[in-house]
Structure formats: structure tokens, C-alpha cells
CSV table of C-alpha atoms and ligand atoms in Angstrom, one decimal:
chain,number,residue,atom,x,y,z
A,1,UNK,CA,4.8,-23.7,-21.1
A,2,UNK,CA,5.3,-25.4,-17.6
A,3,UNK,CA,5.2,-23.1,-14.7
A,4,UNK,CA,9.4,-23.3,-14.4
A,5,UNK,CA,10.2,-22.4,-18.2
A,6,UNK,CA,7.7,-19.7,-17.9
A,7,UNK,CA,10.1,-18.3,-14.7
A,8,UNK,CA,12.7,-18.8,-16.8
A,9,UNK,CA,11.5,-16.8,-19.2
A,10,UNK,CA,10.9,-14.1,-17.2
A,11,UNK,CA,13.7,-13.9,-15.8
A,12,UNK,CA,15.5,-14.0,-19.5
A,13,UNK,CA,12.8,-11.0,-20.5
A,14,UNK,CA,13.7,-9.0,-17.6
A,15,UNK,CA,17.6,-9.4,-18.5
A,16,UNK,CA,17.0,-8.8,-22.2
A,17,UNK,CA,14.8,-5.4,-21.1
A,18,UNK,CA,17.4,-4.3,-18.2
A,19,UNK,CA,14.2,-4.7,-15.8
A,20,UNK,CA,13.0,-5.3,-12.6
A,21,UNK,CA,9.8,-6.8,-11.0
A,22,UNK,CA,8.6,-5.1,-7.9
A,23,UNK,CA,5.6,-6.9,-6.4
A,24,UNK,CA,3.6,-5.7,-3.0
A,25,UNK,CA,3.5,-7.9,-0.1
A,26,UNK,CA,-0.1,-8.9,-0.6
A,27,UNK,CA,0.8,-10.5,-4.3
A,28,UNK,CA,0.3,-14.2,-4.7
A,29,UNK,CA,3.4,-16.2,-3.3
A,30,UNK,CA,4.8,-17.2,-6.5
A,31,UNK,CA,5.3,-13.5,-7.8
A,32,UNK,CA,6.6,-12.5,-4.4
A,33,UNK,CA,9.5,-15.4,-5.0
A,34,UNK,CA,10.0,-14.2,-8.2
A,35,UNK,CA,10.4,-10.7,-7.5
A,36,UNK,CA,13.5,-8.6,-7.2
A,37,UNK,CA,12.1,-6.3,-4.6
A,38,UNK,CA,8.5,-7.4,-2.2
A,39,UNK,CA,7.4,-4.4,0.2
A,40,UNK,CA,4.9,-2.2,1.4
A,41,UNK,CA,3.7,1.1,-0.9
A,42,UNK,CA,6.3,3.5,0.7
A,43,UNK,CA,9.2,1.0,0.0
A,44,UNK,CA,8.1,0.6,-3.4
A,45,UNK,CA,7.9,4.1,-4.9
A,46,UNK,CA,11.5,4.7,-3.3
A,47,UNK,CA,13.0,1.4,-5.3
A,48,UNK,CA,11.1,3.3,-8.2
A,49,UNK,CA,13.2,6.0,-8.0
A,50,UNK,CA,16.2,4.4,-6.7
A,51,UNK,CA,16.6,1.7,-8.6
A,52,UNK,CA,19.0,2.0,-12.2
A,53,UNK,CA,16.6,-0.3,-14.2
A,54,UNK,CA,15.2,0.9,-17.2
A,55,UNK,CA,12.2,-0.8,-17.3
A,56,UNK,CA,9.7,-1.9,-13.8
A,57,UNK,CA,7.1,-4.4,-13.6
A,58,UNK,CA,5.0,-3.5,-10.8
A,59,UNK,CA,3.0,-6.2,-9.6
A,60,UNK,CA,0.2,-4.8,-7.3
A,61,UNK,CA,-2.6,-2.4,-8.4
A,62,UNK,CA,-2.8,1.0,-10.8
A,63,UNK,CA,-2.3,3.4,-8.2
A,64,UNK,CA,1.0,2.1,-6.7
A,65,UNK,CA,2.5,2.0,-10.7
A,66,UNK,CA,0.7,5.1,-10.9
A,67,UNK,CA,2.7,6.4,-8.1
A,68,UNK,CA,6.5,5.0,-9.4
A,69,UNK,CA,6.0,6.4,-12.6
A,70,UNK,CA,4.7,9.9,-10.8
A,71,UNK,CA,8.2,9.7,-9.3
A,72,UNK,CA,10.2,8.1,-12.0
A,73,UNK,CA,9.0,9.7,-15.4
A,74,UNK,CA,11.5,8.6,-17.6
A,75,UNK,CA,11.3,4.7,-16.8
A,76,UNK,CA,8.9,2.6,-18.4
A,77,UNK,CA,6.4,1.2,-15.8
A,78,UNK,CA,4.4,-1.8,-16.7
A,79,UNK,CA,1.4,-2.6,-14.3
A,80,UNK,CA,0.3,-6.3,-15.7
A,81,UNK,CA,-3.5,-6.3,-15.2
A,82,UNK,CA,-5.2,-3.6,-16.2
A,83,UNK,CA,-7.9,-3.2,-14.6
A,84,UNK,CA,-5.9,-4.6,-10.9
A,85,UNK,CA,-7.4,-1.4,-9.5
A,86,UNK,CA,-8.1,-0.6,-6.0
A,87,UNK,CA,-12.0,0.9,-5.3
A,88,UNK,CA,-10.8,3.2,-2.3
A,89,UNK,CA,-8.7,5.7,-5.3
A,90,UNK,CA,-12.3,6.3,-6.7
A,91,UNK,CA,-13.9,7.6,-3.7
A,92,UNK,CA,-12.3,10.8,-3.9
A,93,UNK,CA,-11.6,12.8,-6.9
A,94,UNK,CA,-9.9,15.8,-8.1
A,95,UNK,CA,-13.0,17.9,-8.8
A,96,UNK,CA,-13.8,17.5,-4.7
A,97,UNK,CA,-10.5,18.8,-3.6
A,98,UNK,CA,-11.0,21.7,-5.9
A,99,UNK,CA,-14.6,22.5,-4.4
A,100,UNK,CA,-12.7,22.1,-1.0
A,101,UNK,CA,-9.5,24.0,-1.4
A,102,UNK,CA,-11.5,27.1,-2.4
A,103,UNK,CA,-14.0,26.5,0.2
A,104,UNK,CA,-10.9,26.4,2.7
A,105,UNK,CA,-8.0,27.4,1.4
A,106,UNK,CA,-5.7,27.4,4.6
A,107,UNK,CA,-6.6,23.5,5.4
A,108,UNK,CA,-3.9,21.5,3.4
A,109,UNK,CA,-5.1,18.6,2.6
A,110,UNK,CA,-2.7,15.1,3.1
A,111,UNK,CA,-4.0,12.3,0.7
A,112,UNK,CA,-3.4,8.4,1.3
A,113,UNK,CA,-1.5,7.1,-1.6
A,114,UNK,CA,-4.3,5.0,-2.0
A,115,UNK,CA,-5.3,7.9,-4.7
A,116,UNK,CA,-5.4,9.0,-8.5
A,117,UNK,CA,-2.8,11.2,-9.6
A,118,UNK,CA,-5.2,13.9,-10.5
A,119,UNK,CA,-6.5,13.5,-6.9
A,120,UNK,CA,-2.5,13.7,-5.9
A,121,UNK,CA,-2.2,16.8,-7.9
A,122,UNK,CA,-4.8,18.7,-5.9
A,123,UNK,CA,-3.4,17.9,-2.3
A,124,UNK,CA,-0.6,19.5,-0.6
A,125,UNK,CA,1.0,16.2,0.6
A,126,UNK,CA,0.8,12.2,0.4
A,127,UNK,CA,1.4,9.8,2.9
A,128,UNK,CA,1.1,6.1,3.1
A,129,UNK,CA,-0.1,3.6,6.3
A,130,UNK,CA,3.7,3.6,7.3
A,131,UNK,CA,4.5,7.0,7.7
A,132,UNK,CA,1.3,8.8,8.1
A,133,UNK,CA,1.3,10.2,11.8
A,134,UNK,CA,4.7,11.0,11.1
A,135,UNK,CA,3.8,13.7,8.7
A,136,UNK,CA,0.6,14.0,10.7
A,137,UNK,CA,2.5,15.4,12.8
A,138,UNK,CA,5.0,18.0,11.2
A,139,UNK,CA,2.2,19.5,8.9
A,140,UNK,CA,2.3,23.1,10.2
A,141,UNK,CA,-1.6,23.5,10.8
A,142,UNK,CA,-4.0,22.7,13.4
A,143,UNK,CA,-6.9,21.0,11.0
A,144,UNK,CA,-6.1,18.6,8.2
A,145,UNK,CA,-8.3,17.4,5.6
A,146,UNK,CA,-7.3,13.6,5.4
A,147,UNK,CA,-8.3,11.9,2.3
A,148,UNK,CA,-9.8,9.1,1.0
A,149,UNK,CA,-9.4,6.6,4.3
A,150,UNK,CA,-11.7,7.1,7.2
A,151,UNK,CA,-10.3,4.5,8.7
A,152,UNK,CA,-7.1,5.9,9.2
A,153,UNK,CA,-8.4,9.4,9.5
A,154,UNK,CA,-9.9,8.0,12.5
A,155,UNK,CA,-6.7,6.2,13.7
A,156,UNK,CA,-4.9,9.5,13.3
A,157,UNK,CA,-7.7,11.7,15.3
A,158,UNK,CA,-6.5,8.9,17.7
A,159,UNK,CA,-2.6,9.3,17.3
A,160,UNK,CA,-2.7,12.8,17.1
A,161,UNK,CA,-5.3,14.5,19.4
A,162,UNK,CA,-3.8,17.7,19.0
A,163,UNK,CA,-4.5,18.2,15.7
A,164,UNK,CA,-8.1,18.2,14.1
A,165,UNK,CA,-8.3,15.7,11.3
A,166,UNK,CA,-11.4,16.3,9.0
A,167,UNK,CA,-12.3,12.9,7.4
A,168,UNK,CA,-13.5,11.7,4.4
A,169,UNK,CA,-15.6,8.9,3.6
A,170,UNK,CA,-13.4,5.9,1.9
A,171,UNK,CA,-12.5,3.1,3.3
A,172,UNK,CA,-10.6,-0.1,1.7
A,173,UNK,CA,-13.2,-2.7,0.8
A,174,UNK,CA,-11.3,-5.7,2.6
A,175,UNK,CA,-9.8,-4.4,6.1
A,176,UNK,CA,-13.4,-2.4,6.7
A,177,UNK,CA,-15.5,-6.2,6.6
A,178,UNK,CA,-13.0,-6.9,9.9
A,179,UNK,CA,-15.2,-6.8,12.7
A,180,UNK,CA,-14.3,-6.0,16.5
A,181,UNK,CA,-15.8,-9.1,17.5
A,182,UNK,CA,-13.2,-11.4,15.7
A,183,UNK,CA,-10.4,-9.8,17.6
A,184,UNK,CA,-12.2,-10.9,20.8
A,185,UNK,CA,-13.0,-14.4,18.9
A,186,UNK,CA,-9.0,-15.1,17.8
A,187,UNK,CA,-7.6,-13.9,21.6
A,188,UNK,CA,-9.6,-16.9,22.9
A,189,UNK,CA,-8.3,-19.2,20.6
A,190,UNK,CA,-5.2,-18.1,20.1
A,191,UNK,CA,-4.5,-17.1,24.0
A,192,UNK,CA,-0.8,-16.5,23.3
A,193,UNK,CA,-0.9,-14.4,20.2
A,194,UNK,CA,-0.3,-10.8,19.0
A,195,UNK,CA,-2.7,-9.0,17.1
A,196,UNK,CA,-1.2,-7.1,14.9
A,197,UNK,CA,-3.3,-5.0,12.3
A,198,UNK,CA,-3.7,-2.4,9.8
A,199,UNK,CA,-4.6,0.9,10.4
A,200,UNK,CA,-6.9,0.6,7.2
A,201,UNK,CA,-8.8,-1.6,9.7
A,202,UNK,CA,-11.7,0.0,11.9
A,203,UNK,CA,-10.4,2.3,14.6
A,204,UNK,CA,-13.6,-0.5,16.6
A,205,UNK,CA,-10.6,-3.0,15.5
A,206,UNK,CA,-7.2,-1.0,15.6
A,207,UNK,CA,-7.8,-0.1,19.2
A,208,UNK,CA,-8.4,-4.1,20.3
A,209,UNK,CA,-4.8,-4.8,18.9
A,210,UNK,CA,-1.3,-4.7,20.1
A,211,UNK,CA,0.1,-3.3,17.1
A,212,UNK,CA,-1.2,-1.3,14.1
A,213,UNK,CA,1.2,-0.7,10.8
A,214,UNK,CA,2.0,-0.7,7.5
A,215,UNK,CA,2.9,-4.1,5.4
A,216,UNK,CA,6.1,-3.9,6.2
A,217,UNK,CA,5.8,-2.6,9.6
A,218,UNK,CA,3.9,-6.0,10.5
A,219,UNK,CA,6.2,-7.8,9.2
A,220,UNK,CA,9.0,-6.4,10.8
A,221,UNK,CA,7.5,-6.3,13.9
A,222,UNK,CA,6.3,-10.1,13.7
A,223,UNK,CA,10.2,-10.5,12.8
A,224,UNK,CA,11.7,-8.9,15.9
A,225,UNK,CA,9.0,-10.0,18.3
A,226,UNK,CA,10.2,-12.6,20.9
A,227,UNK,CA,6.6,-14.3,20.9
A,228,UNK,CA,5.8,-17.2,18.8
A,229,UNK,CA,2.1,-16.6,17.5
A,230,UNK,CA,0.5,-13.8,15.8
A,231,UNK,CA,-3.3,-12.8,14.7
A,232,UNK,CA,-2.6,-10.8,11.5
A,233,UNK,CA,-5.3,-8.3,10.4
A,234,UNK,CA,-4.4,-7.3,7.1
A,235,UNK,CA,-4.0,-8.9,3.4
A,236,UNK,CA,-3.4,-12.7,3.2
A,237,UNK,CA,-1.0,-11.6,0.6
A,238,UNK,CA,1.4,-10.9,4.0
A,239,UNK,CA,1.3,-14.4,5.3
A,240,UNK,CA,3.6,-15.6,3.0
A,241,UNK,CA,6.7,-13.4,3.7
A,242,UNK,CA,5.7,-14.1,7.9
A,243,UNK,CA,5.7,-17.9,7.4
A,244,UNK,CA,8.7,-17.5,5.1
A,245,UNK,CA,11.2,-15.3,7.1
A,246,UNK,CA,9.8,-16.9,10.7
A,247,UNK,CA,9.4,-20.6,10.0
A,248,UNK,CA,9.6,-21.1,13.9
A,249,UNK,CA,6.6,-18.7,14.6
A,250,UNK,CA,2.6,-19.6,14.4
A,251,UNK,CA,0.7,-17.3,12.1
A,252,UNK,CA,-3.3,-16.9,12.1
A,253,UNK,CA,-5.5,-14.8,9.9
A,254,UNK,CA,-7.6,-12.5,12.2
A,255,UNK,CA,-10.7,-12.5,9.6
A,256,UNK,CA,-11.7,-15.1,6.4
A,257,UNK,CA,-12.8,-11.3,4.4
A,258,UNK,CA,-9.5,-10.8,4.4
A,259,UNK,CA,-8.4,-11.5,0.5
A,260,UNK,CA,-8.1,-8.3,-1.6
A,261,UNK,CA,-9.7,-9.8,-5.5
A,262,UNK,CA,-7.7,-6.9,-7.1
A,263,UNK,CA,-4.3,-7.7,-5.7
A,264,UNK,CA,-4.6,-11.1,-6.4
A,265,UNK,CA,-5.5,-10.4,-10.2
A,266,UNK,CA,-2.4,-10.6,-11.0
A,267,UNK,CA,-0.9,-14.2,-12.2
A,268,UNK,CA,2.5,-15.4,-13.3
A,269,UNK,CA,1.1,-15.6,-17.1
A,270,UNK,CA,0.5,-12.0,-16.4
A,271,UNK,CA,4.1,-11.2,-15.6
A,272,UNK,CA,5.7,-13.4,-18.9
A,273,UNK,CA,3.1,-11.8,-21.5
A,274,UNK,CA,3.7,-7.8,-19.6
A,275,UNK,CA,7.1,-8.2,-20.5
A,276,UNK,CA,7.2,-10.0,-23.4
A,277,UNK,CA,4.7,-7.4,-24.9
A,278,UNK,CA,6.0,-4.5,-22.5
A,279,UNK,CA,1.9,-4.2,-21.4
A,280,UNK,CA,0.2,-2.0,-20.3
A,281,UNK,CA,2.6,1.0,-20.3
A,282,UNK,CA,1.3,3.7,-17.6
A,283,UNK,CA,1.0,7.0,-19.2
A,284,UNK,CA,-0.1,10.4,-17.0
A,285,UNK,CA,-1.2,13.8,-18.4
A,286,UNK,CA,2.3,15.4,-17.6
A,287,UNK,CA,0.8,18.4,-16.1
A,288,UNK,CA,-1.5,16.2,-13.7
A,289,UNK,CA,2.4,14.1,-13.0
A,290,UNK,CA,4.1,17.4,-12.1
A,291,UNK,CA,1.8,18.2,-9.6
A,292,UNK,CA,1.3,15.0,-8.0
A,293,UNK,CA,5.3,14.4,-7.9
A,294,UNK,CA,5.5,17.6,-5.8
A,295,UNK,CA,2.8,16.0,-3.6
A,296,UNK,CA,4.3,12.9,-3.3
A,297,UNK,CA,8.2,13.8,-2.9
A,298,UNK,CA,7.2,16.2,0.0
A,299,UNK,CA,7.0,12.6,2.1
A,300,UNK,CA,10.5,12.3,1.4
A,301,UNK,CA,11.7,15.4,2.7
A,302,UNK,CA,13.5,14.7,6.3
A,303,UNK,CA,12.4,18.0,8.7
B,1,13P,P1,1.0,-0.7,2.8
B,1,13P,O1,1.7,-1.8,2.1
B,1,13P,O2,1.6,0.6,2.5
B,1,13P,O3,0.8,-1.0,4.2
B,1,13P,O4,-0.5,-0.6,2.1
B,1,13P,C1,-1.3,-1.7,2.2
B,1,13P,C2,-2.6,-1.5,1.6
B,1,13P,O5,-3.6,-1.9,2.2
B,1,13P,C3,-2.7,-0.9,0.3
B,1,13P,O6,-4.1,-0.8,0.0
């Protein structure tokens, strides 16, 4: 099958199945063009709740279908690699929280949705990169136990001095490799540019740039910006919709470490045979996917 009757195909499948593809902005560019929705993880789990289709393909990594279905029990979610996982969810676990909660039970604990359901299940709230010091900031309390990111536990010790933010140890495997010293490298090439990173980065890197956020919030800022060149410390995945959506603007990769191997797993074969066979179905323990849902919809609620 020939790349073009294969996107046909999928595009017939995803009729047939009343479905719909939802792909994260660091998925390879030819699953981001064939998606029906492209976006950061908060803008993702509220299509999966939003959206009438029966059936979604989520093209990204396990925790991020693990999140839609969290939210959207009664659609089928399809995550098309199965083992597309992301290494940061395994650095905390349920069993930890537990130990912690009883230890101190008047810290809530806020999660990164970088997580596993049971770990979602223990916390008191979820958050992801975009609205994170936002909620940071609401949470009744004057200590927080952020979880897994130390990275953006950092960021947010930073955003929000006022609060104490205990921190874990995580980190994500590709924006930690960034060093300080390629911000200062880029600037001299790149005199003109804006950095703009992710707060998954090193707070040694965040505090060099001119603009830390989400996916999404890069992108949008890159969009609006009156400037022509940007250093972009985050996912390569992100380059495509930049060069796409400004093809007037200059676009550099602040560091080469910057390829995630599990959100690139994922192929357009992957996509054709997940449908076709409706693979691999995420299932949670539904007393796990209660509690998680309460953690996760309490991001939703406007204060
Ligand atoms: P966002 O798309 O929410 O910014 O998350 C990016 C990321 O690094 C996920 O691991």
C-alpha cells in the first residue's frame, strides 16, 4: 500500500468507526496532517470529552490516552503503540503518595499529567505545563507536594514564591539533556531570535529564555509575536506546526537532544492497522478511573 491509499484508508476507517485522530504536537508531521485535532495535553483531554465521536485514536503516548479515557469512559480510546510510553509517569507511583499522604495529610498533593492513573488517583489535583501556576496558585494551602517534574517544581518555586512547593525527583528524559550553555551558544548565532522554552526544561535554562510554556503556548506565542526568528526549546515534534502556520518566520532548534524516541514511535502504518484492528483498547481498573477523574476534572473547574 502506497503512503496515499493508506491515508485514504484511514480516513475511510475513521468514517466507517465514527472516529477521530487526535495527535500531540510533538507527533511526526505526517500524522499531525492527518489528524482531526493537533495540541498540547490540556487541549487534548478536553476534545476527549468534548468531542461526539465514538471512537479516538490518540496518537502520542499511554499517559495522555490514559488521561482521555479517565475523562471519557464510555468512548473507546485507541493508543497505536503500545509501549509509546513516557519514562517521567514511572518515577512516581501510587504506593509513594500513600506513604506521603499519611505522613502529611494536610499537604495536597498536585500531580503533572505526566502520570499513571493510579498515581492520579492518589493526588488531590492534576495539572499540565499550560495551566500549572494557575492552579498553583488557587490551591488553598501554603506547601504543595508537586509531583513527578522537578523541573517544573522548580519553575513554580520560581512563579510562585509565596507558596512552598515540595519537589520530587522526575524529570522528562529529553528537555532535562538541554543545557544553559546552548541558550548562550543559539543568542550568538541567532542574535535576533526568541527563546522560547518549556518549563519541563531546567529552571538553569527556563530562566535564560524569554518565554516558558506549554505546546501550545509556544506556538501561540511564536504565532502572535511580531519578530521573525525563534530558538525553540522543546520537542522537534513542534517545529512542524511553527514552520507551517508562520512560513514567513525563521525557526531554530535550541538543542540536537531534543527528539523524544517515544513520541515519535508512532508511524502512519500504526494509525491504518489501530483502526483497522481497533488496537490497543486502553482499559483502567474502574475504581483507580474514578479517582483519577476527580483529580483530573478539578483543572476544569473555573474559581
Ligand atoms: P504539553 O503539550 O502539555 O506542553 O506537554 C508537553 C510534554 O512535554 C509532554 O511530555
Amino acid at each position: 500500500m502506497t503512503e496515499q491509499e493508506m491515508i485514504k484508508e484511514v480516513v475511510r476507517l475513521k468514517k466507517e468507526k465514527k472516529g477521530v485522530i487526535f495527535a500531540h504536537n510533538y507527533q511526526i508531521p505526517e500524522i499531525q496532517d492527518i489528524a482531526d485535532f493537533v495540541g498540547d495535553s490540556l487541549e487534548l483531554i478536553q476534545q476527549a470529552v468534548n468531542t461526539d465521536a465514538e471512537l479516538i485514536l490518540f496518537s502520542g503516548v499511554d499517559y495522555l490516552a490514559e488521561s482521555a479515557k479517565i475523562l471519557a469512559p464510555n468512548k473507546k480510546v485507541l493508543l497505536p503503540v503500545l509501549d509509546a510510553g513516557c519514562p517521567m509517569v514511572n518515577m512516581v507511583d501510587a504506593e509513594q503518595l500513600r506513604v506521603f499522604r499519611r505522613e502529611y495529610p494536610h499537604i495536597p498533593i498536585l500531580c503533572y499529567i505526566n502520570s499513571s492513573a493510579a498515581a492520579k488517583a492518589e493526588s488531590d489535583l492534576c495539572c499540565t505545563a499550560s495551566n500549572v501556576v494557575e492552579l498553583v496558585r488557587e490551591i488553598e494551602a501554603d506547601k504543595i507536594l508537586f509531583v513527578p517534574d522537578q523541573n517544573i517544581g522548580r519553575y513554580l518555586a520560581k512563579q510562585v514564591p509565596e507558596k512552598e512547593i515540595i519537589n520530587w525527583e522526575g524529570f522528562c528524559m529529553t528537555h532535562h539533556m538541554v543545557k544553559p550553555l546552548e541558550v548562550d551558544v543559539n543568542r550568538r548565532k541567532h542574535p535576533e531570535a526568541l527563546v522560547l522554552v518549556h518549563p519541563e526544561c531546567s529552571a538553569a535554562v527556563a530562566e535564560k529564555a524569554d518565554f516558558v510554556g506549554s505546546t501550545t503556548e509556544i506556538i501561540r506565542y511564536a504565532n502572535q509575536s511580531e519578530k521573525k526568528e525563534f530558538i525553540i526549546g522543546t520537542e522537534m515534534g513542534v517545529l512542524h506546526r511553527l514552520r507551517k502556520e508562520n512560513p514567513n518566520k525563521k525557526f531554530y532548534l535550541l538543542s540536537p537532544s531534543l527528539t523524544c524516541f517515544n513520541m515519535k514511535k508512532t508511524a502512519l502504518g500504526d494509525i491504518y492497522h489501530a483502526l483497522l484492528k481497533e488496537q490497543h483498547e486502553i482499559k483502567i481498573d474502574e475504581a483507580i478511573r474514578q479517582k483519577a477523574q476527580l483529580c483530573l476534572e478539578k483543572m476544569f473547574i473555573k474559581r
